[in-house]
Amino acid sequence: MTVISRRNLLKGIGLSTLGFGFGAKLGLSPAQAQTTPGTQPAIAYYRFQVGDLNITNIHDGSAVLPTNLFGTNADEGASDAVLAANHLSTGTFNSIANLMLIETGDRLALIDTGYGDFTLGEPTNAGKLLDTLTSLGIDHGSITDVVISHFHPDHVGALAFEGGASFPNAALHFPQVEWDFLSAQPTGTEEAAFFDYARFKMQPYIDSDQLSLYTEGQEVLTGITPVAAFGHTPGHHAFMLSSGDQTLLHMVDIANHFLLGFQHPEWYFGFDAMPDMAVETRRNTLEMAATDGIQVFGYHFPFPGIGYVIKDGEGYRFLAAS
């Protein structure tokens, strides 16, 4: 595994982009976390199947982030130029979160949990997972498994609140490599804000002995197989969903924008801990998906996030197919 310096790590989780006072930019610290999920109304959901897997994509909402997170190794303003050429707004973008609820056999599993109570200090309408589940008539206690791709706050945010675990009966599946990394990180400092937030969210499951660690290539649940996708974080994983002769690749954060991450896979993204490795992962994944015609799902793509990867010159294009 690539060794990364503390300086590069802090740059990779966005500290260099968001600047001094980062800890204060987290909308609330773990100690301030609200005791209930909130009263945000549900936005949208979309149901489909991959073989015998019944999947509901849940729109968790979005948060506002600066576009200069993309192309940090490119000329200044390069990302905005691409967005403007495609008639999209510049300066900021909405970082969408799409969550997967999967019925597989007698299990009801979530892949990641969205923003929860996390914010970067900008206006946000994110954190709608729990309310959407309630709107769909799904009791939070009926979730049997929560599969986490990596430790970032917009993926673990709804795992728990001050009142305890959001999914009290669920096994929490977390990547072994990411666990080893997270366990070795500092605590209690401004620079450790992301790490402390993730640990706070996971703690109720750890205390109840509900934590299970997974490795690449071993089915977490029937039809759900982790795929190593290192770079975004040291233990970041994607997931191959397979049933019968149907497959779908859940890309998670391999590409964090449906346009910028595809047109310029060589561009660094401000929250990538190991940008060169993230670029290699992104290139290889997009090339494989385009060559093999694999249907993909993007955590941060326009809802419902399903489509195909098409070769387009030196880059790629996301073709929505819902």
Tab-separated table of C-alpha atoms in Angstrom:
chain	number	residue	atom	x	y	z
A	1	MET	CA	0.000	0.000	0.000
A	2	THR	CA	1.324	3.472	-0.877
A	3	VAL	CA	2.703	5.407	2.078
A	4	ILE	CA	1.417	8.975	2.263
A	5	SER	CA	2.794	11.825	4.303
A	6	ARG	CA	0.705	13.653	6.898
A	7	ARG	CA	0.923	16.809	4.789
A	8	ASN	CA	-0.409	15.062	1.683
A	9	LEU	CA	-3.104	13.349	3.716
A	10	LEU	CA	-4.418	16.648	5.063
A	11	LYS	CA	-4.323	18.122	1.569
A	12	GLY	CA	-6.155	15.064	0.320
A	13	ILE	CA	-9.091	15.428	2.700
A	14	GLY	CA	-9.607	18.999	1.577
A	15	LEU	CA	-7.800	21.051	4.204
A	16	SER	CA	-5.678	22.855	1.647
A	17	THR	CA	-8.768	23.842	-0.330
A	18	LEU	CA	-11.032	24.790	2.559
A	19	GLY	CA	-8.335	26.535	4.517
A	20	PHE	CA	-7.582	27.337	8.132
A	21	GLY	CA	-10.419	26.879	10.563
A	22	PHE	CA	-11.537	23.701	8.822
A	23	GLY	CA	-12.860	22.102	12.003
A	24	ALA	CA	-15.216	25.027	12.495
A	25	LYS	CA	-16.540	24.551	8.976
A	26	LEU	CA	-17.984	21.182	9.890
A	27	GLY	CA	-21.581	22.123	10.570
A	28	LEU	CA	-21.355	20.427	13.963
A	29	SER	CA	-18.806	18.447	15.880
A	30	PRO	CA	-19.587	14.958	17.160
A	31	ALA	CA	-20.248	16.363	20.618
A	32	GLN	CA	-22.841	18.729	19.156
A	33	ALA	CA	-24.625	16.145	17.022
A	34	GLN	CA	-28.376	16.373	17.159
A	35	THR	CA	-30.350	13.741	19.028
A	36	THR	CA	-32.811	13.070	16.203
A	37	PRO	CA	-32.315	12.793	12.438
A	38	GLY	CA	-34.345	15.945	11.759
A	39	THR	CA	-37.497	16.723	9.839
A	40	GLN	CA	-36.163	17.135	6.323
A	41	PRO	CA	-38.778	15.964	3.812
A	42	ALA	CA	-37.981	13.082	1.497
A	43	ILE	CA	-36.938	14.074	-2.024
A	44	ALA	CA	-37.008	11.120	-4.388
A	45	TYR	CA	-36.425	7.424	-4.820
A	46	TYR	CA	-36.072	5.132	-7.829
A	47	ARG	CA	-36.612	1.365	-7.899
A	48	PHE	CA	-35.051	-1.119	-10.312
A	49	GLN	CA	-33.551	-4.608	-10.375
A	50	VAL	CA	-30.233	-6.246	-11.074
A	51	GLY	CA	-31.254	-9.857	-11.528
A	52	ASP	CA	-32.846	-10.901	-8.240
A	53	LEU	CA	-31.489	-7.875	-6.370
A	54	ASN	CA	-34.262	-5.374	-5.666
A	55	ILE	CA	-32.689	-1.935	-5.455
A	56	THR	CA	-34.072	1.418	-4.343
A	57	ASN	CA	-31.920	4.440	-5.087
A	58	ILE	CA	-32.565	7.175	-2.522
A	59	HIS	CA	-31.755	10.821	-3.194
A	60	ASP	CA	-30.155	12.104	0.012
A	61	GLY	CA	-30.052	15.709	-1.223
A	62	SER	CA	-26.973	17.789	-1.971
A	63	ALA	CA	-24.441	20.172	-0.479
A	64	VAL	CA	-22.776	23.181	-2.112
A	65	LEU	CA	-19.045	22.827	-2.821
A	66	PRO	CA	-16.555	24.953	-4.806
A	67	THR	CA	-15.775	23.880	-8.351
A	68	ASN	CA	-12.069	24.500	-7.778
A	69	LEU	CA	-12.000	21.149	-5.965
A	70	PHE	CA	-11.673	19.689	-9.473
A	71	GLY	CA	-8.513	20.057	-11.516
A	72	THR	CA	-6.225	21.127	-8.696
A	73	ASN	CA	-3.354	20.038	-10.964
A	74	ALA	CA	-4.765	21.931	-13.968
A	75	ASP	CA	-4.713	25.611	-14.933
A	76	GLU	CA	-6.685	27.941	-12.696
A	77	GLY	CA	-10.303	28.137	-13.853
A	78	ALA	CA	-10.042	24.991	-15.995
A	79	SER	CA	-12.958	23.252	-14.274
A	80	ASP	CA	-15.231	26.276	-14.633
A	81	ALA	CA	-14.331	26.527	-18.322
A	82	VAL	CA	-15.486	22.948	-18.901
A	83	LEU	CA	-18.688	23.525	-16.925
A	84	ALA	CA	-19.473	26.757	-18.795
A	85	ALA	CA	-18.896	25.048	-22.161
A	86	ASN	CA	-21.536	22.515	-21.140
A	87	HIS	CA	-24.032	25.164	-19.969
A	88	LEU	CA	-23.566	24.334	-16.281
A	89	SER	CA	-23.147	26.824	-13.454
A	90	THR	CA	-19.647	27.759	-12.337
A	91	GLY	CA	-18.037	28.700	-9.036
A	92	THR	CA	-19.967	26.148	-7.005
A	93	PHE	CA	-21.725	22.871	-7.696
A	94	ASN	CA	-24.256	20.698	-5.920
A	95	SER	CA	-22.573	17.615	-4.510
A	96	ILE	CA	-25.409	15.085	-4.751
A	97	ALA	CA	-25.533	11.906	-2.688
A	98	ASN	CA	-27.317	8.827	-4.065
A	99	LEU	CA	-27.794	5.919	-1.683
A	100	MET	CA	-28.593	2.302	-2.444
A	101	LEU	CA	-31.047	0.171	-0.464
A	102	ILE	CA	-30.738	-3.452	-1.613
A	103	GLU	CA	-32.963	-6.432	-0.906
A	104	THR	CA	-30.831	-9.540	-1.289
A	105	GLY	CA	-32.315	-12.789	-0.032
A	106	ASP	CA	-33.602	-12.149	3.479
A	107	ARG	CA	-31.266	-9.164	3.997
A	108	LEU	CA	-32.060	-5.466	3.631
A	109	ALA	CA	-28.838	-3.546	3.128
A	110	LEU	CA	-27.752	0.059	2.684
A	111	ILE	CA	-24.599	1.022	0.848
A	112	ASP	CA	-23.412	4.166	2.669
A	113	THR	CA	-25.685	6.521	4.605
A	114	GLY	CA	-25.262	9.979	3.110
A	115	TYR	CA	-24.665	13.338	4.759
A	116	GLY	CA	-26.733	12.898	7.904
A	117	ASP	CA	-25.993	15.974	10.041
A	118	PHE	CA	-22.750	16.815	8.245
A	119	THR	CA	-22.207	20.132	6.512
A	120	LEU	CA	-19.197	22.132	5.354
A	121	GLY	CA	-20.715	25.410	6.480
A	122	GLU	CA	-22.536	26.114	3.210
A	123	PRO	CA	-26.311	25.852	2.704
A	124	THR	CA	-27.352	22.242	2.267
A	125	ASN	CA	-30.556	20.311	1.695
A	126	ALA	CA	-28.864	16.977	2.317
A	127	GLY	CA	-29.495	14.347	4.970
A	128	LYS	CA	-32.813	12.926	3.830
A	129	LEU	CA	-32.111	9.188	4.057
A	130	LEU	CA	-33.872	8.467	7.339
A	131	ASP	CA	-36.939	10.524	6.475
A	132	THR	CA	-37.164	8.891	3.052
A	133	LEU	CA	-37.018	5.426	4.588
A	134	THR	CA	-39.839	6.422	6.931
A	135	SER	CA	-41.847	7.795	4.009
A	136	LEU	CA	-41.421	4.454	2.241
A	137	GLY	CA	-42.738	2.618	5.288
A	138	ILE	CA	-39.343	1.078	6.059
A	139	ASP	CA	-38.596	0.863	9.771
A	140	HIS	CA	-34.988	1.764	10.508
A	141	GLY	CA	-34.757	-1.312	12.698
A	142	SER	CA	-35.492	-3.528	9.700
A	143	ILE	CA	-32.165	-2.650	8.046
A	144	THR	CA	-30.002	-5.741	8.549
A	145	ASP	CA	-26.746	-4.471	7.054
A	146	VAL	CA	-24.989	-1.177	6.373
A	147	VAL	CA	-22.022	-1.420	4.001
A	148	ILE	CA	-19.630	1.540	4.141
A	149	SER	CA	-17.302	2.300	1.223
A	150	HIS	CA	-14.932	4.670	3.072
A	151	PHE	CA	-14.790	6.941	6.091
A	152	HIS	CA	-15.692	10.346	4.573
A	153	PRO	CA	-18.490	12.232	6.390
A	154	ASP	CA	-20.907	12.319	3.448
A	155	HIS	CA	-20.914	8.508	3.526
A	156	VAL	CA	-21.169	7.840	7.273
A	157	GLY	CA	-23.224	10.891	8.304
A	158	ALA	CA	-26.517	9.124	9.060
A	159	LEU	CA	-25.010	6.076	10.772
A	160	ALA	CA	-25.703	7.474	14.234
A	161	PHE	CA	-26.728	10.559	16.166
A	162	GLU	CA	-26.301	11.552	19.789
A	163	GLY	CA	-29.265	9.312	20.587
A	164	GLY	CA	-27.480	6.211	19.290
A	165	ALA	CA	-27.330	4.027	16.192
A	166	SER	CA	-29.751	4.904	13.407
A	167	PHE	CA	-29.930	1.227	12.420
A	168	PRO	CA	-29.784	-0.599	15.763
A	169	ASN	CA	-30.153	-4.105	14.322
A	170	ALA	CA	-27.720	-3.733	11.434
A	171	ALA	CA	-24.311	-5.266	10.992
A	172	LEU	CA	-21.856	-2.531	10.013
A	173	HIS	CA	-19.516	-3.648	7.223
A	174	PHE	CA	-16.373	-1.528	6.870
A	175	PRO	CA	-13.242	-2.067	4.736
A	176	GLN	CA	-10.339	-3.640	6.630
A	177	VAL	CA	-7.754	-1.414	4.910
A	178	GLU	CA	-9.740	1.719	5.781
A	179	TRP	CA	-10.178	0.533	9.372
A	180	ASP	CA	-6.435	0.028	9.759
A	181	PHE	CA	-5.836	3.519	8.402
A	182	LEU	CA	-8.530	5.209	10.481
A	183	SER	CA	-7.407	3.485	13.676
A	184	ALA	CA	-3.913	4.932	13.258
A	185	GLN	CA	-5.014	8.561	12.854
A	186	PRO	CA	-4.836	11.294	15.530
A	187	THR	CA	-7.841	12.398	17.528
A	188	GLY	CA	-9.112	15.542	19.201
A	189	THR	CA	-7.487	18.169	16.971
A	190	GLU	CA	-8.855	20.447	14.279
A	191	GLU	CA	-6.921	18.467	11.684
A	192	ALA	CA	-8.513	15.242	12.893
A	193	ALA	CA	-12.094	16.490	12.415
A	194	PHE	CA	-12.937	14.062	9.603
A	195	PHE	CA	-11.447	11.143	11.512
A	196	ASP	CA	-13.243	12.003	14.763
A	197	TYR	CA	-16.542	12.409	12.941
A	198	ALA	CA	-16.268	8.949	11.357
A	199	ARG	CA	-15.273	7.318	14.631
A	200	PHE	CA	-18.175	8.985	16.449
A	201	LYS	CA	-20.629	7.708	13.841
A	202	MET	CA	-19.286	4.153	14.028
A	203	GLN	CA	-18.931	3.942	17.809
A	204	PRO	CA	-22.433	2.624	18.681
A	205	TYR	CA	-21.917	-0.318	16.324
A	206	ILE	CA	-18.464	-0.999	17.726
A	207	ASP	CA	-19.827	-0.902	21.274
A	208	SER	CA	-22.556	-3.404	20.339
A	209	ASP	CA	-20.100	-5.729	18.565
A	210	GLN	CA	-21.861	-5.141	15.247
A	211	LEU	CA	-18.749	-4.144	13.285
A	212	SER	CA	-17.558	-6.530	10.569
A	213	LEU	CA	-14.490	-5.851	8.395
A	214	TYR	CA	-14.421	-6.836	4.727
A	215	THR	CA	-11.700	-7.275	2.128
A	216	GLU	CA	-11.659	-6.976	-1.632
A	217	GLY	CA	-13.273	-9.742	-3.666
A	218	GLN	CA	-15.168	-11.427	-0.845
A	219	GLU	CA	-18.945	-11.109	-1.046
A	220	VAL	CA	-20.207	-8.953	1.802
A	221	LEU	CA	-23.746	-10.155	1.093
A	222	THR	CA	-25.170	-12.259	-1.711
A	223	GLY	CA	-24.606	-10.326	-4.937
A	224	ILE	CA	-22.542	-7.513	-3.361
A	225	THR	CA	-18.788	-7.801	-3.856
A	226	PRO	CA	-16.285	-5.077	-2.808
A	227	VAL	CA	-13.817	-3.864	-5.440
A	228	ALA	CA	-10.628	-2.123	-4.283
A	229	ALA	CA	-10.631	1.447	-5.610
A	230	PHE	CA	-7.836	3.035	-3.601
A	231	GLY	CA	-6.786	6.647	-3.972
A	232	HIS	CA	-9.794	8.662	-2.897
A	233	THR	CA	-8.972	7.322	0.560
A	234	PRO	CA	-6.444	4.638	1.473
A	235	GLY	CA	-9.182	2.003	1.782
A	236	HIS	CA	-11.870	3.278	-0.605
A	237	HIS	CA	-13.936	0.509	-2.234
A	238	ALA	CA	-16.457	0.320	-5.048
A	239	PHE	CA	-18.971	-2.544	-5.341
A	240	MET	CA	-19.893	-4.970	-8.094
A	241	LEU	CA	-23.542	-5.960	-7.892
A	242	SER	CA	-24.250	-9.265	-9.649
A	243	SER	CA	-27.250	-11.541	-9.985
A	244	GLY	CA	-27.887	-14.013	-12.763
A	245	ASP	CA	-26.379	-12.549	-15.931
A	246	GLN	CA	-26.797	-8.927	-14.825
A	247	THR	CA	-24.154	-6.702	-13.267
A	248	LEU	CA	-23.828	-3.098	-12.146
A	249	LEU	CA	-20.715	-1.336	-10.862
A	250	HIS	CA	-21.348	1.033	-7.957
A	251	MET	CA	-18.452	3.450	-8.514
A	252	VAL	CA	-18.908	5.298	-5.194
A	253	ASP	CA	-16.322	8.157	-5.344
A	254	ILE	CA	-14.091	6.958	-8.167
A	255	ALA	CA	-15.435	9.947	-10.097
A	256	ASN	CA	-17.056	12.736	-8.096
A	257	HIS	CA	-18.719	14.550	-10.986
A	258	PHE	CA	-20.517	13.111	-14.002
A	259	LEU	CA	-18.828	15.555	-16.380
A	260	LEU	CA	-15.501	16.715	-14.922
A	261	GLY	CA	-14.425	13.298	-13.656
A	262	PHE	CA	-15.189	11.759	-17.059
A	263	GLN	CA	-13.861	14.387	-19.477
A	264	HIS	CA	-10.678	14.793	-17.447
A	265	PRO	CA	-9.941	11.634	-15.468
A	266	GLU	CA	-6.355	12.908	-15.097
A	267	TRP	CA	-7.470	15.857	-12.980
A	268	TYR	CA	-6.895	15.718	-9.255
A	269	PHE	CA	-9.882	16.087	-6.954
A	270	GLY	CA	-9.393	18.069	-3.753
A	271	PHE	CA	-10.655	15.327	-1.435
A	272	ASP	CA	-8.482	12.562	-2.905
A	273	ALA	CA	-5.914	11.473	-0.304
A	274	MET	CA	-3.598	9.923	-2.905
A	275	PRO	CA	-4.348	11.832	-6.118
A	276	ASP	CA	-2.021	9.927	-8.448
A	277	MET	CA	-3.482	6.618	-7.320
A	278	ALA	CA	-6.998	8.051	-7.591
A	279	VAL	CA	-6.297	9.077	-11.189
A	280	GLU	CA	-5.022	5.587	-12.018
A	281	THR	CA	-8.097	4.006	-10.404
A	282	ARG	CA	-10.402	6.388	-12.261
A	283	ARG	CA	-8.773	5.803	-15.652
A	284	ASN	CA	-8.741	2.020	-15.269
A	285	THR	CA	-12.342	1.865	-14.062
A	286	LEU	CA	-13.738	4.123	-16.776
A	287	GLU	CA	-11.823	2.254	-19.469
A	288	MET	CA	-13.080	-1.111	-18.201
A	289	ALA	CA	-16.679	0.081	-17.956
A	290	ALA	CA	-16.566	1.603	-21.447
A	291	THR	CA	-14.881	-1.411	-23.049
A	292	ASP	CA	-17.069	-4.030	-21.376
A	293	GLY	CA	-20.328	-2.067	-21.527
A	294	ILE	CA	-20.878	-2.374	-17.792
A	295	GLN	CA	-23.737	-0.382	-16.329
A	296	VAL	CA	-22.503	1.968	-13.606
A	297	PHE	CA	-23.928	3.900	-10.672
A	298	GLY	CA	-22.424	7.106	-9.327
A	299	TYR	CA	-22.815	8.220	-5.725
A	300	HIS	CA	-22.451	11.882	-6.729
A	301	PHE	CA	-24.053	11.716	-10.200
A	302	PRO	CA	-27.393	13.324	-11.128
A	303	PHE	CA	-30.203	11.259	-9.609
A	304	PRO	CA	-30.882	8.375	-10.024
A	305	GLY	CA	-27.207	7.963	-10.921
A	306	ILE	CA	-27.443	5.013	-13.334
A	307	GLY	CA	-25.857	4.924	-16.773
A	308	TYR	CA	-23.019	3.835	-19.013
A	309	VAL	CA	-19.483	5.017	-19.709
A	310	ILE	CA	-18.790	6.017	-23.320
A	311	LYS	CA	-15.368	6.751	-24.806
A	312	ASP	CA	-15.134	10.388	-25.926
A	313	GLY	CA	-11.811	11.454	-27.426
A	314	GLU	CA	-9.114	11.404	-24.762
A	315	GLY	CA	-11.733	11.152	-22.035
A	316	TYR	CA	-15.120	9.632	-21.395
A	317	ARG	CA	-18.782	10.566	-21.217
A	318	PHE	CA	-21.515	9.491	-18.790
A	319	LEU	CA	-24.679	8.407	-20.581
A	320	ALA	CA	-27.636	8.356	-18.224
A	321	ALA	CA	-29.838	5.281	-18.622
A	322	SER	CA	-32.652	5.136	-16.068
